[in-house]
PDB file of C-alpha atoms in Angstrom:
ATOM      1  CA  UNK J 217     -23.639   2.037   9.230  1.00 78.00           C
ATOM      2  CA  UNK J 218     -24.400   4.956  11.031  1.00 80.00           C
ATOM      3  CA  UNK J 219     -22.999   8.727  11.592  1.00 86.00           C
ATOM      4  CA  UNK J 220     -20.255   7.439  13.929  1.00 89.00           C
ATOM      5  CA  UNK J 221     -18.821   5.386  11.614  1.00 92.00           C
ATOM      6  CA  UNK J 222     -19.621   7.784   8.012  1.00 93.00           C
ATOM      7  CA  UNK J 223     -16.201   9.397   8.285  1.00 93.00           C
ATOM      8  CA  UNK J 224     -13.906   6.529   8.758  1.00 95.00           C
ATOM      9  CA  UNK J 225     -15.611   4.900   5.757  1.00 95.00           C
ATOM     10  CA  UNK J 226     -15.536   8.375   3.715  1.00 96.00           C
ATOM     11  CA  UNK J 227     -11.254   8.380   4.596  1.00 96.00           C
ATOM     12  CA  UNK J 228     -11.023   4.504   3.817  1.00 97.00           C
ATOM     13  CA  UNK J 229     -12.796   4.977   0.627  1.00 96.00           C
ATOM     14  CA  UNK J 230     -10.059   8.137  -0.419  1.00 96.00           C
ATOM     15  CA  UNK J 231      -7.067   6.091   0.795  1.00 97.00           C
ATOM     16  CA  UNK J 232      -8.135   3.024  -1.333  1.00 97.00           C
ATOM     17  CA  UNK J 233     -10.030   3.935  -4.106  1.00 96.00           C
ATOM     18  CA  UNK J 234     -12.760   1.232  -2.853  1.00 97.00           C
ATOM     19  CA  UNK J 235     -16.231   1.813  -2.754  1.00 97.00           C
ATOM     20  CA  UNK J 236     -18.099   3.202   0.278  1.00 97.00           C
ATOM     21  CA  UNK J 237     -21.540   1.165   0.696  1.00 96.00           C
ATOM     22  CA  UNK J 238     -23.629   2.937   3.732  1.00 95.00           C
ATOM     23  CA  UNK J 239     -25.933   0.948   5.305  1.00 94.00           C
ATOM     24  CA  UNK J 240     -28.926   3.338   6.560  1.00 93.00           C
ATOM     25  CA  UNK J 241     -31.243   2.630   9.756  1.00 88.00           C
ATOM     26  CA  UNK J 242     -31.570   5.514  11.457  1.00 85.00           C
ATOM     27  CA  UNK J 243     -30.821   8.987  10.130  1.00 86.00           C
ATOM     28  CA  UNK J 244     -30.849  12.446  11.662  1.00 83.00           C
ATOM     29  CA  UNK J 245     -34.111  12.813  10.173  1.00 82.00           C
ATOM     30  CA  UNK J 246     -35.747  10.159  12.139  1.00 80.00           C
ATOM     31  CA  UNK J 247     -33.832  10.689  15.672  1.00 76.00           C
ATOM     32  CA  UNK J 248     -35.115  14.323  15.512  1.00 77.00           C
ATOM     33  CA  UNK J 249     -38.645  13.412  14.947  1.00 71.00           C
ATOM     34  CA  UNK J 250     -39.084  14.638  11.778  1.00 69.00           C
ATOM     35  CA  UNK J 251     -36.438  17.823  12.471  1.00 71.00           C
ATOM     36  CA  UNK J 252     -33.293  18.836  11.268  1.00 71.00           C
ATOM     37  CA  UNK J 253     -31.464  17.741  14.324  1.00 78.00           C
ATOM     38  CA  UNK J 254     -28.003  18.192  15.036  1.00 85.00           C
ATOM     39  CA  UNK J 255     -26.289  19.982  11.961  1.00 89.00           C
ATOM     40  CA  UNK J 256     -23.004  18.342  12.317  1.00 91.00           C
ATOM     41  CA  UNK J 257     -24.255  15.238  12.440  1.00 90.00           C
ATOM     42  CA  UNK J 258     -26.331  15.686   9.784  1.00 89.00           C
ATOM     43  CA  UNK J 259     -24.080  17.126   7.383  1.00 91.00           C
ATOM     44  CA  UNK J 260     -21.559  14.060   7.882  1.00 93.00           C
ATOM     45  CA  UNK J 261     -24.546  12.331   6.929  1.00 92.00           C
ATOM     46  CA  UNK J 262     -25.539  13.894   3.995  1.00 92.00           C
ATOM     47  CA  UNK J 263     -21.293  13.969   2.688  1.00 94.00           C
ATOM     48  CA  UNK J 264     -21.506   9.619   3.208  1.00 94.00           C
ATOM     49  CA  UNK J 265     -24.302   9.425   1.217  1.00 95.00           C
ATOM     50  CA  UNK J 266     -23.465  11.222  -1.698  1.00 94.00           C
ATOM     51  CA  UNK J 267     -20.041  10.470  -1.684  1.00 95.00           C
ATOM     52  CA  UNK J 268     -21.117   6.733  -1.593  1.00 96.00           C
ATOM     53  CA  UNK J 269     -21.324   4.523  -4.797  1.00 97.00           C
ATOM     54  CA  UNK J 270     -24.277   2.711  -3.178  1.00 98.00           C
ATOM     55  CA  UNK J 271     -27.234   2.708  -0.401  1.00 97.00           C
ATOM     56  CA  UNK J 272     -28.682   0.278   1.528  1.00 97.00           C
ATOM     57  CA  UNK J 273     -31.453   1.108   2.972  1.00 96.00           C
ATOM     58  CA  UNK J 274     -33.965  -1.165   6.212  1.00 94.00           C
ATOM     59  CA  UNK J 275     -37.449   0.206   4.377  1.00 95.00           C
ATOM     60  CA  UNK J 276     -38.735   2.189   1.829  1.00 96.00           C
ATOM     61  CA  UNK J 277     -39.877   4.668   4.650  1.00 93.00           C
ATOM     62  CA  UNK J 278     -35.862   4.749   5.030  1.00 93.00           C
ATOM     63  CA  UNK J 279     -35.297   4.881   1.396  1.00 96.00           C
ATOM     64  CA  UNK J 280     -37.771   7.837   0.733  1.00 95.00           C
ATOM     65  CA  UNK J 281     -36.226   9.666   3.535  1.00 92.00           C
ATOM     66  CA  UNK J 282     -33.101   9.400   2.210  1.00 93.00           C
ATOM     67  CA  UNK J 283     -34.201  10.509  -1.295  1.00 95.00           C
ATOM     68  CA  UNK J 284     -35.964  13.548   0.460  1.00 93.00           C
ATOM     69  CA  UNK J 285     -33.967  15.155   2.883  1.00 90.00           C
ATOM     70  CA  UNK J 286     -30.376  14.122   1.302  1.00 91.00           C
ATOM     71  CA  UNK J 287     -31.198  14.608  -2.254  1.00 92.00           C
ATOM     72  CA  UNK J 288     -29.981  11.281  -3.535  1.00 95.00           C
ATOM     73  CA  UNK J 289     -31.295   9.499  -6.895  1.00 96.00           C
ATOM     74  CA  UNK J 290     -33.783   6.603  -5.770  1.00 97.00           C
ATOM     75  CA  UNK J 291     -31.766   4.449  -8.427  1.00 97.00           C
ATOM     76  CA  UNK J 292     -28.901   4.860  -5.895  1.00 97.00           C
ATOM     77  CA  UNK J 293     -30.478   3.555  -3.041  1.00 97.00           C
ATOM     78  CA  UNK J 294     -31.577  -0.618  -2.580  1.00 98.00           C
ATOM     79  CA  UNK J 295     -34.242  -1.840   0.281  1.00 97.00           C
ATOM     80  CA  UNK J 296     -33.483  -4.632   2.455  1.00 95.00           C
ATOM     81  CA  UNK J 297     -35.779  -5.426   5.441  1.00 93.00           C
ATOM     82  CA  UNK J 298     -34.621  -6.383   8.912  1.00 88.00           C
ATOM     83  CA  UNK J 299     -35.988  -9.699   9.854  1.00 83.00           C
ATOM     84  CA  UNK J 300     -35.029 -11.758  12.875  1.00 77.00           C
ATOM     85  CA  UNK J 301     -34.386 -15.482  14.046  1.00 73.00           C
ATOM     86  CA  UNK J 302     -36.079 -16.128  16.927  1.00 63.00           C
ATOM     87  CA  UNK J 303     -39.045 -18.202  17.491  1.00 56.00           C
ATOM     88  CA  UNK J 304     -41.583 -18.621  19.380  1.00 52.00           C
ATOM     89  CA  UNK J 305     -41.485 -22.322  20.716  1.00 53.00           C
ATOM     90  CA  UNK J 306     -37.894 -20.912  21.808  1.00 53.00           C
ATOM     91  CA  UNK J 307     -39.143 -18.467  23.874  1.00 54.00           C
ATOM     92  CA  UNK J 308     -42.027 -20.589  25.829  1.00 56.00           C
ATOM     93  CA  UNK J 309     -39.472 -21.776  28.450  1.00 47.00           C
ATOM     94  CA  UNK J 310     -39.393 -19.142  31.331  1.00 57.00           C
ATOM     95  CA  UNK J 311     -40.382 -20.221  34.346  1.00 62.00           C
ATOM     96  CA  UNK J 312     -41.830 -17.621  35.916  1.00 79.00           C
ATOM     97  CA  UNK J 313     -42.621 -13.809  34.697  1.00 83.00           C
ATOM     98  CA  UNK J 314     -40.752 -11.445  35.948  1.00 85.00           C
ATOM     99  CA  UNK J 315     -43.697  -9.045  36.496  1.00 92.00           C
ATOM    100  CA  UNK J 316     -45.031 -10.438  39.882  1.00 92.00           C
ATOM    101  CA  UNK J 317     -47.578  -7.174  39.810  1.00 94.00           C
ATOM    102  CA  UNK J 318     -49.046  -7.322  36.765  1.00 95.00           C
ATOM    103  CA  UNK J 319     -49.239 -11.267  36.581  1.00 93.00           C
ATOM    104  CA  UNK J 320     -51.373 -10.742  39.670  1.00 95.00           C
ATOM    105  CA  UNK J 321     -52.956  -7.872  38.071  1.00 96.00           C
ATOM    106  CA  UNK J 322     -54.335  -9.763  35.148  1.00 95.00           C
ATOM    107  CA  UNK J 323     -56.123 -12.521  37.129  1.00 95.00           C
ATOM    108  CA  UNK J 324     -58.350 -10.222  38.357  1.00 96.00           C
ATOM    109  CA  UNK J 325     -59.561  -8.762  34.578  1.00 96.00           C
ATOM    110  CA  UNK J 326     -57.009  -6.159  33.658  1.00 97.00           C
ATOM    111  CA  UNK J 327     -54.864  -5.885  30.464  1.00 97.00           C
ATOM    112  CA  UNK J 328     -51.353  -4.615  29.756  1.00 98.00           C
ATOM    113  CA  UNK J 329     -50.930  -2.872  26.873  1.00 98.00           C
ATOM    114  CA  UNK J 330     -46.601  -2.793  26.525  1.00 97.00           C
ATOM    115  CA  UNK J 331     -44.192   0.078  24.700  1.00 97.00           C
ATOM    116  CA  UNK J 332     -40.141  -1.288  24.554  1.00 94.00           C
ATOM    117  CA  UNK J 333     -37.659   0.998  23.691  1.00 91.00           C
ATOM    118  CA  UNK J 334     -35.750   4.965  24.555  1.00 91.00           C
ATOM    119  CA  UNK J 335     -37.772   7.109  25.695  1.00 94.00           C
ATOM    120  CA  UNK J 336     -36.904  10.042  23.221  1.00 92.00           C
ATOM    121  CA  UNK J 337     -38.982  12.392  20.980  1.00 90.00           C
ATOM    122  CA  UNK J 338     -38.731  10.286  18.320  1.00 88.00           C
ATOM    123  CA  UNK J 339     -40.967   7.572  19.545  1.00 94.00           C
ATOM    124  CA  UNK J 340     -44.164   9.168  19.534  1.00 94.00           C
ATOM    125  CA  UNK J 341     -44.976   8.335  23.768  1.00 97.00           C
ATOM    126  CA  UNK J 342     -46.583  11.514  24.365  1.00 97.00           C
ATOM    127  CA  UNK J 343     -48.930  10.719  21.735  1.00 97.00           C
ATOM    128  CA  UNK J 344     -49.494   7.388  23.387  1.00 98.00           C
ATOM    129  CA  UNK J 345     -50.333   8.843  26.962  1.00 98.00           C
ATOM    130  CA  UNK J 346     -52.701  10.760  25.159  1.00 98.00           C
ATOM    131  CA  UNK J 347     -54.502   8.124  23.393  1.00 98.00           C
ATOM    132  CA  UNK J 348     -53.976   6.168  27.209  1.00 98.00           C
ATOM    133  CA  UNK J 349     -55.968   8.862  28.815  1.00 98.00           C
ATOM    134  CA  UNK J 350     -58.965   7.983  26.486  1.00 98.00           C
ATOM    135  CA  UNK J 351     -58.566   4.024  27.332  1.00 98.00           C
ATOM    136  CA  UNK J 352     -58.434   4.489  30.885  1.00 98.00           C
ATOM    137  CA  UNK J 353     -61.528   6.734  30.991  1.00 97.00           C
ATOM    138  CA  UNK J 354     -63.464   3.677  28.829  1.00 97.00           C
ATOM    139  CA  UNK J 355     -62.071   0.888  30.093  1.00 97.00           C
ATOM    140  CA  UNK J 356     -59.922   1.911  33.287  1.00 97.00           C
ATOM    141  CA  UNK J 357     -59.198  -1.667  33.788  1.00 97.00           C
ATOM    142  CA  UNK J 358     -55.952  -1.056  31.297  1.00 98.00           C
ATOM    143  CA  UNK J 359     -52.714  -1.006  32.274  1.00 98.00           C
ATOM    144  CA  UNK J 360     -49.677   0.829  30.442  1.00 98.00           C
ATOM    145  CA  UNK J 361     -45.720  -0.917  30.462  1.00 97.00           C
ATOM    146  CA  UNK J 362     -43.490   1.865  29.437  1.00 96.00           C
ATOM    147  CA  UNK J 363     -39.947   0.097  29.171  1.00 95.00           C
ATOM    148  CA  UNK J 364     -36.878   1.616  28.337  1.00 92.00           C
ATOM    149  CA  UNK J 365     -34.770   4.679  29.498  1.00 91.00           C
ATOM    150  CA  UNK J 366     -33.984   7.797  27.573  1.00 91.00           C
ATOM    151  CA  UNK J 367     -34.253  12.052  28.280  1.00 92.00           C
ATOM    152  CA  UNK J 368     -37.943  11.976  28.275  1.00 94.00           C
ATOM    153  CA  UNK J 369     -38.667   9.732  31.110  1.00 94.00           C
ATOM    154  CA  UNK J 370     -38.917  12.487  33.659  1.00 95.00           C
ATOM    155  CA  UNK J 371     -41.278  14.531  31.213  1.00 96.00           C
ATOM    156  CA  UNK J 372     -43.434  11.858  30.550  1.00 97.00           C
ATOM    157  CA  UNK J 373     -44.182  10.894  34.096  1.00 97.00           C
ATOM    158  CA  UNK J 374     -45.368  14.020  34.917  1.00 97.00           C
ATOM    159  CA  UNK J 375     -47.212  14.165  31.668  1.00 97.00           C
ATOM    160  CA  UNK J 376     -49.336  11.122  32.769  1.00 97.00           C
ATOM    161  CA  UNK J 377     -49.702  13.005  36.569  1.00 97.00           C
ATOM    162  CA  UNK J 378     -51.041  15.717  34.724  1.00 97.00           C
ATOM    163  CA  UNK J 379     -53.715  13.525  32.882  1.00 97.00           C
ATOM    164  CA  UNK J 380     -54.558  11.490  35.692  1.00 97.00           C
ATOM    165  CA  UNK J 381     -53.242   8.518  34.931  1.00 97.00           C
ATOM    166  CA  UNK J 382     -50.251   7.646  36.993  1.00 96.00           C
ATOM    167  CA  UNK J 383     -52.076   4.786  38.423  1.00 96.00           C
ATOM    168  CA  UNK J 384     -52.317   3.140  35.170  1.00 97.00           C
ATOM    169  CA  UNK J 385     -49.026   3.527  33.997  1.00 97.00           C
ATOM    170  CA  UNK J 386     -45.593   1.809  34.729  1.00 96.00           C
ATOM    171  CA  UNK J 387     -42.203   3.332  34.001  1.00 95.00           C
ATOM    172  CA  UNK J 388     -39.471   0.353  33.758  1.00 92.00           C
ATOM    173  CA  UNK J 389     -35.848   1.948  32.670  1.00 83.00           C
ATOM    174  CA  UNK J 390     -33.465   0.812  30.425  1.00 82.00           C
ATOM    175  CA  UNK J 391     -33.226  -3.014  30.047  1.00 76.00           C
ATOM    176  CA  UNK J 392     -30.554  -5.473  28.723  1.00 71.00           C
ATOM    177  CA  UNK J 393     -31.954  -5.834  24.780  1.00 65.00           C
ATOM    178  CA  UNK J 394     -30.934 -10.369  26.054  1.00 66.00           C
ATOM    179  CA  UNK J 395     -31.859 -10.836  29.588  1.00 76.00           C
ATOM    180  CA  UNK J 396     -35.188 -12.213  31.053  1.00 81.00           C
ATOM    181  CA  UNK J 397     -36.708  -8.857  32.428  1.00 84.00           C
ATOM    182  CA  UNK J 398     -36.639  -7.538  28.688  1.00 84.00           C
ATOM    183  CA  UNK J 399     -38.349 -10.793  27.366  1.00 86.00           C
ATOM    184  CA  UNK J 400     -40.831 -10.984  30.169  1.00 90.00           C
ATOM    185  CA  UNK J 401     -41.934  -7.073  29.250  1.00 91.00           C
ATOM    186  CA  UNK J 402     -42.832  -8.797  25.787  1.00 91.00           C
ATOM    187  CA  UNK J 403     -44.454 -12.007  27.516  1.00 90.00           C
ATOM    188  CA  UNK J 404     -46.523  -9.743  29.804  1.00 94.00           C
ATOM    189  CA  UNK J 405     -48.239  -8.065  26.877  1.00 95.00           C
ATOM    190  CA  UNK J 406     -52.258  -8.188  26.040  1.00 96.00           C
ATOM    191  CA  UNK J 407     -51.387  -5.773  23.332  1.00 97.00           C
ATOM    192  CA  UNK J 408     -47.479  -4.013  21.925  1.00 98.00           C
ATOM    193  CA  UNK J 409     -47.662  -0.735  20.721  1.00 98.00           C
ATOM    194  CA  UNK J 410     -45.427   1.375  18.770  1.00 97.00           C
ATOM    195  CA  UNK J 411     -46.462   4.693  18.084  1.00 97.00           C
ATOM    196  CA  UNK J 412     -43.346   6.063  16.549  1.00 95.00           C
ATOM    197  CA  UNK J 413     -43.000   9.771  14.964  1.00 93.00           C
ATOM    198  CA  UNK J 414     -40.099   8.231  12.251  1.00 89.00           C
ATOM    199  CA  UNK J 415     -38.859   4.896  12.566  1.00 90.00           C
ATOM    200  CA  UNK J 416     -36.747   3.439   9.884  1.00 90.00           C
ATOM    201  CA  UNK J 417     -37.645   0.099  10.698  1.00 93.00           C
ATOM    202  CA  UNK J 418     -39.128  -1.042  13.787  1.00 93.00           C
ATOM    203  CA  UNK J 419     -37.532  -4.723  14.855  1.00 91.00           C
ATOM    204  CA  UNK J 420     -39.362  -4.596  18.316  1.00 93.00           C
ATOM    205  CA  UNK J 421     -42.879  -5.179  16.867  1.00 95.00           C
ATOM    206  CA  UNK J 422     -41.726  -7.987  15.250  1.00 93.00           C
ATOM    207  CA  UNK J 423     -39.688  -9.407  18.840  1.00 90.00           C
ATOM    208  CA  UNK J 424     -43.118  -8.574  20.243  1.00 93.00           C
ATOM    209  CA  UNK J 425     -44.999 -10.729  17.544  1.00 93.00           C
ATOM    210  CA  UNK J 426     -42.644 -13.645  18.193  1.00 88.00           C
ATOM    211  CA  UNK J 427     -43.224 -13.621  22.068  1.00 88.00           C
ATOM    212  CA  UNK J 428     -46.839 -13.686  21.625  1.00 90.00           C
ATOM    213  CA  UNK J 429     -48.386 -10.307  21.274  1.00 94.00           C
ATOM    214  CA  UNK J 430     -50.269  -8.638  19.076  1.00 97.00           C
ATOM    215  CA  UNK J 431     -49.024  -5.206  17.744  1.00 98.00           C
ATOM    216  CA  UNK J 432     -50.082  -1.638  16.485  1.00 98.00           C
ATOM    217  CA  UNK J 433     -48.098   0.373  14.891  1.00 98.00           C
ATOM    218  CA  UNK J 434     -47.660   3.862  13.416  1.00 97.00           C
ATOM    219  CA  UNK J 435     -47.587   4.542   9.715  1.00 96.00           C
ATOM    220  CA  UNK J 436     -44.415   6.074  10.239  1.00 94.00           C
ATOM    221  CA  UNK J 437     -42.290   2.929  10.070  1.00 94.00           C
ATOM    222  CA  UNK J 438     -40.617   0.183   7.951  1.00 93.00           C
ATOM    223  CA  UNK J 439     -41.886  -2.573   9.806  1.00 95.00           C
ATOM    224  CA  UNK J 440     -45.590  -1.504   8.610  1.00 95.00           C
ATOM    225  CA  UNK J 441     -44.515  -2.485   5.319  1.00 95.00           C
ATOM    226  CA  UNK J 442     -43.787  -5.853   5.988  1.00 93.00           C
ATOM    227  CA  UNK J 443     -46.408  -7.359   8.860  1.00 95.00           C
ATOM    228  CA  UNK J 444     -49.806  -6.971   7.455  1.00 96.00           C
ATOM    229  CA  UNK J 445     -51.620  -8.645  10.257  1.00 97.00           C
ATOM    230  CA  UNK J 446     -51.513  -5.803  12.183  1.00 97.00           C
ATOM    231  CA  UNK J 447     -53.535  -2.364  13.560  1.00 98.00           C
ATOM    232  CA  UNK J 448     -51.538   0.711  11.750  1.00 98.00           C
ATOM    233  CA  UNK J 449     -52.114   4.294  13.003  1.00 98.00           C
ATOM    234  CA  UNK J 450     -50.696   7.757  12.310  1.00 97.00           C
ATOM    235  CA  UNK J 451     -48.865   8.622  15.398  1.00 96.00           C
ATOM    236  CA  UNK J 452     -50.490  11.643  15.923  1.00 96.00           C
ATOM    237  CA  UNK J 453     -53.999  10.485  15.629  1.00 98.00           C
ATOM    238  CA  UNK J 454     -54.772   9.757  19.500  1.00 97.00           C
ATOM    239  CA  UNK J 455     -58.293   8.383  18.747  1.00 98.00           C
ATOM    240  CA  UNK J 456     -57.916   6.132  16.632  1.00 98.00           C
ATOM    241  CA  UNK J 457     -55.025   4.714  18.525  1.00 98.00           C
ATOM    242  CA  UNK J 458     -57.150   4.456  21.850  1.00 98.00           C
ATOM    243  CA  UNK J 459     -59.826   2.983  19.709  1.00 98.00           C
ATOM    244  CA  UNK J 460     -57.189   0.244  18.198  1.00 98.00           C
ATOM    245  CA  UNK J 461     -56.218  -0.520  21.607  1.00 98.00           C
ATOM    246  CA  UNK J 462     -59.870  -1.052  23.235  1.00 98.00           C
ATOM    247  CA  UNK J 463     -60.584  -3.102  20.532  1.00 97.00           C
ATOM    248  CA  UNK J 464     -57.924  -5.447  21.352  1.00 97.00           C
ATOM    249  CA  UNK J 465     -58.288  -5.338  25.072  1.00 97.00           C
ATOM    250  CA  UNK J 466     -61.957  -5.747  25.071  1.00 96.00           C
ATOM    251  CA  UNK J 467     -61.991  -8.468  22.500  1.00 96.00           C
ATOM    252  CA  UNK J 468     -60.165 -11.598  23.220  1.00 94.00           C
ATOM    253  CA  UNK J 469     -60.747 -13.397  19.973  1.00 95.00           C
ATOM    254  CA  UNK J 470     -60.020 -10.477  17.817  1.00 95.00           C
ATOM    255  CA  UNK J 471     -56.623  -9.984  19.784  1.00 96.00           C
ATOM    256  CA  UNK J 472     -56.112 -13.992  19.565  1.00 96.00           C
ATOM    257  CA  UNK J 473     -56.534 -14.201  15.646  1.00 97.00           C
ATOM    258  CA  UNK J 474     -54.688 -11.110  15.073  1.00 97.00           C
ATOM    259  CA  UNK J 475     -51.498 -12.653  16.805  1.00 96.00           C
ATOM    260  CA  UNK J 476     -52.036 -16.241  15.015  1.00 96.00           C
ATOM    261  CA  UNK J 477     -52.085 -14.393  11.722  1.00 97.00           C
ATOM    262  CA  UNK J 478     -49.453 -11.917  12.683  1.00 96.00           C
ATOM    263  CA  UNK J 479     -47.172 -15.066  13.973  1.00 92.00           C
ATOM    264  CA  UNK J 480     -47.514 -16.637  10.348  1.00 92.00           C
ATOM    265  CA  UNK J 481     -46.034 -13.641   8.905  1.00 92.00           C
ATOM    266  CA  UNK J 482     -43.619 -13.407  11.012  1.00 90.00           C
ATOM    267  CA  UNK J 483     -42.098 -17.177  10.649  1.00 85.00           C
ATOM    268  CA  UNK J 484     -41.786 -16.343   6.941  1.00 86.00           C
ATOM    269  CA  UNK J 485     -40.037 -12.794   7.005  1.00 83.00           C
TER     270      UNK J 485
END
């Protein structure tokens, strides 16, 4: 799968007369934000998949891309979803969060509202510290977990100066995907969001899900098509993502019965 690998499967498939099967979850498409992207990279994209005898593809968001912007017959290309195997239960057993502040934080009435992953054009966060800025001013007693590093963490800090909001918001860089700080960032969470421009799939909301949040999520994404118990939003459409998020932070048992139904899904996907 993937660009860096296209052109060693394009020569294996001459040299052997074997057919080339690409596996698709990200394209240029997507890691552009909708763009063209980089035109090398794209174009070694576009030769795998029409050279290929077959397409796999992690949504039908992925699919339809494909179909779109490569020109490939839908007949050509199959959906599989990601799923993962984790559970819950599992995940119960740290001993202490590793988010001294914002434990501490929470007894005295505020809620986290957590976004895990790069900080890149493609994932929408500018749109998020917009809809933030209309939380904070209605219920300033919301906090904002940005994890992840990328290009656009210096941009988006200042962003949130310029709206006001630095007090709300946390900036935590790149994590280890495995390690206790990354799992905690999940564990913390009143509320995960993921307001992605193009995602092919989406596996975070559903690592979210499994520690025990509930999750919004743009329309823009494969994961949308398979967790139903869910809030789903256009990325660009700041207020009706602040008003998904109040809803949850304000109401406990709405953000409760949300997960429980969300976590039933998820133990069957």
């Amino acid at each position: 799968h993937d660009w860096l690998t296209f052109s060693a499967g394009m020569e294996a498939k001459r040299v052997s007369g074997k057919p080339l099967i690409p596996h698709v979850h990200a394209t240029q498409f997507d890691q552009s934000a909708g763009g063209s992207g980089n035109p090398i990279v794209r174009e070694i994209d576009q030769q795998a998949l029409l050279m290929a005898d077959h397409v796999y593809a992690v949504s039908q968001y992925t699919k339809n891309v494909i179909v779109r912007e490569y020109g490939l017959l839908p007949e050509k290309v199959t959906v599989v979803h990601n799923a993962m195997e984790v559970t819950y239960e599992e995940l119960e057993v740290n001993a202490s969060n590793a988010y001294k502040y914002l434990v501490e934080m929470k007894k005295r009435g505020y809620k986290v509202v957590v976004n895990a992953g790069r900080k890149t054009i493609q994932k929408g966060l500018t749109h998020l510290l917009d809809a933030a800025e209309l939380v904070v001013r209605q219920q300033p007693k919301t906090l904002f977990l940005l994890v992840g590093g990328g290009e656009q963490e210096e941009e988006l800090m200042e962003y949130a100066a310029e709206k006001g909001i630095s007090e709300n918001v946390l900036f935590v860089g790149w994590l280890n995907g495995t390690g206790k700080h990354w799992r905690d960032s999940f564990k913390i969470a009143d509320v995960f969001i993921m307001p992605s421009v193009s995602e092919p799939f989406g596996l975070v909301a559903l690592e979210a899900v499994g520690y025990g949040a509930p999750v919004i999520v743009s329309h823009q994404s494969g994961v949308a098509e398979v967790l139903q118990n869910c809030y789903k939003v256009d990325f660009w459409d700041k207020e009706k993502m602040a008003d998904q998020i109040l809803s949850l932070v304000e109401y406990d048992s709405m953000r409760d019965e949300m997960w429980q139904n969300a976590y039933q899904e998820y133990k069957n996907i």
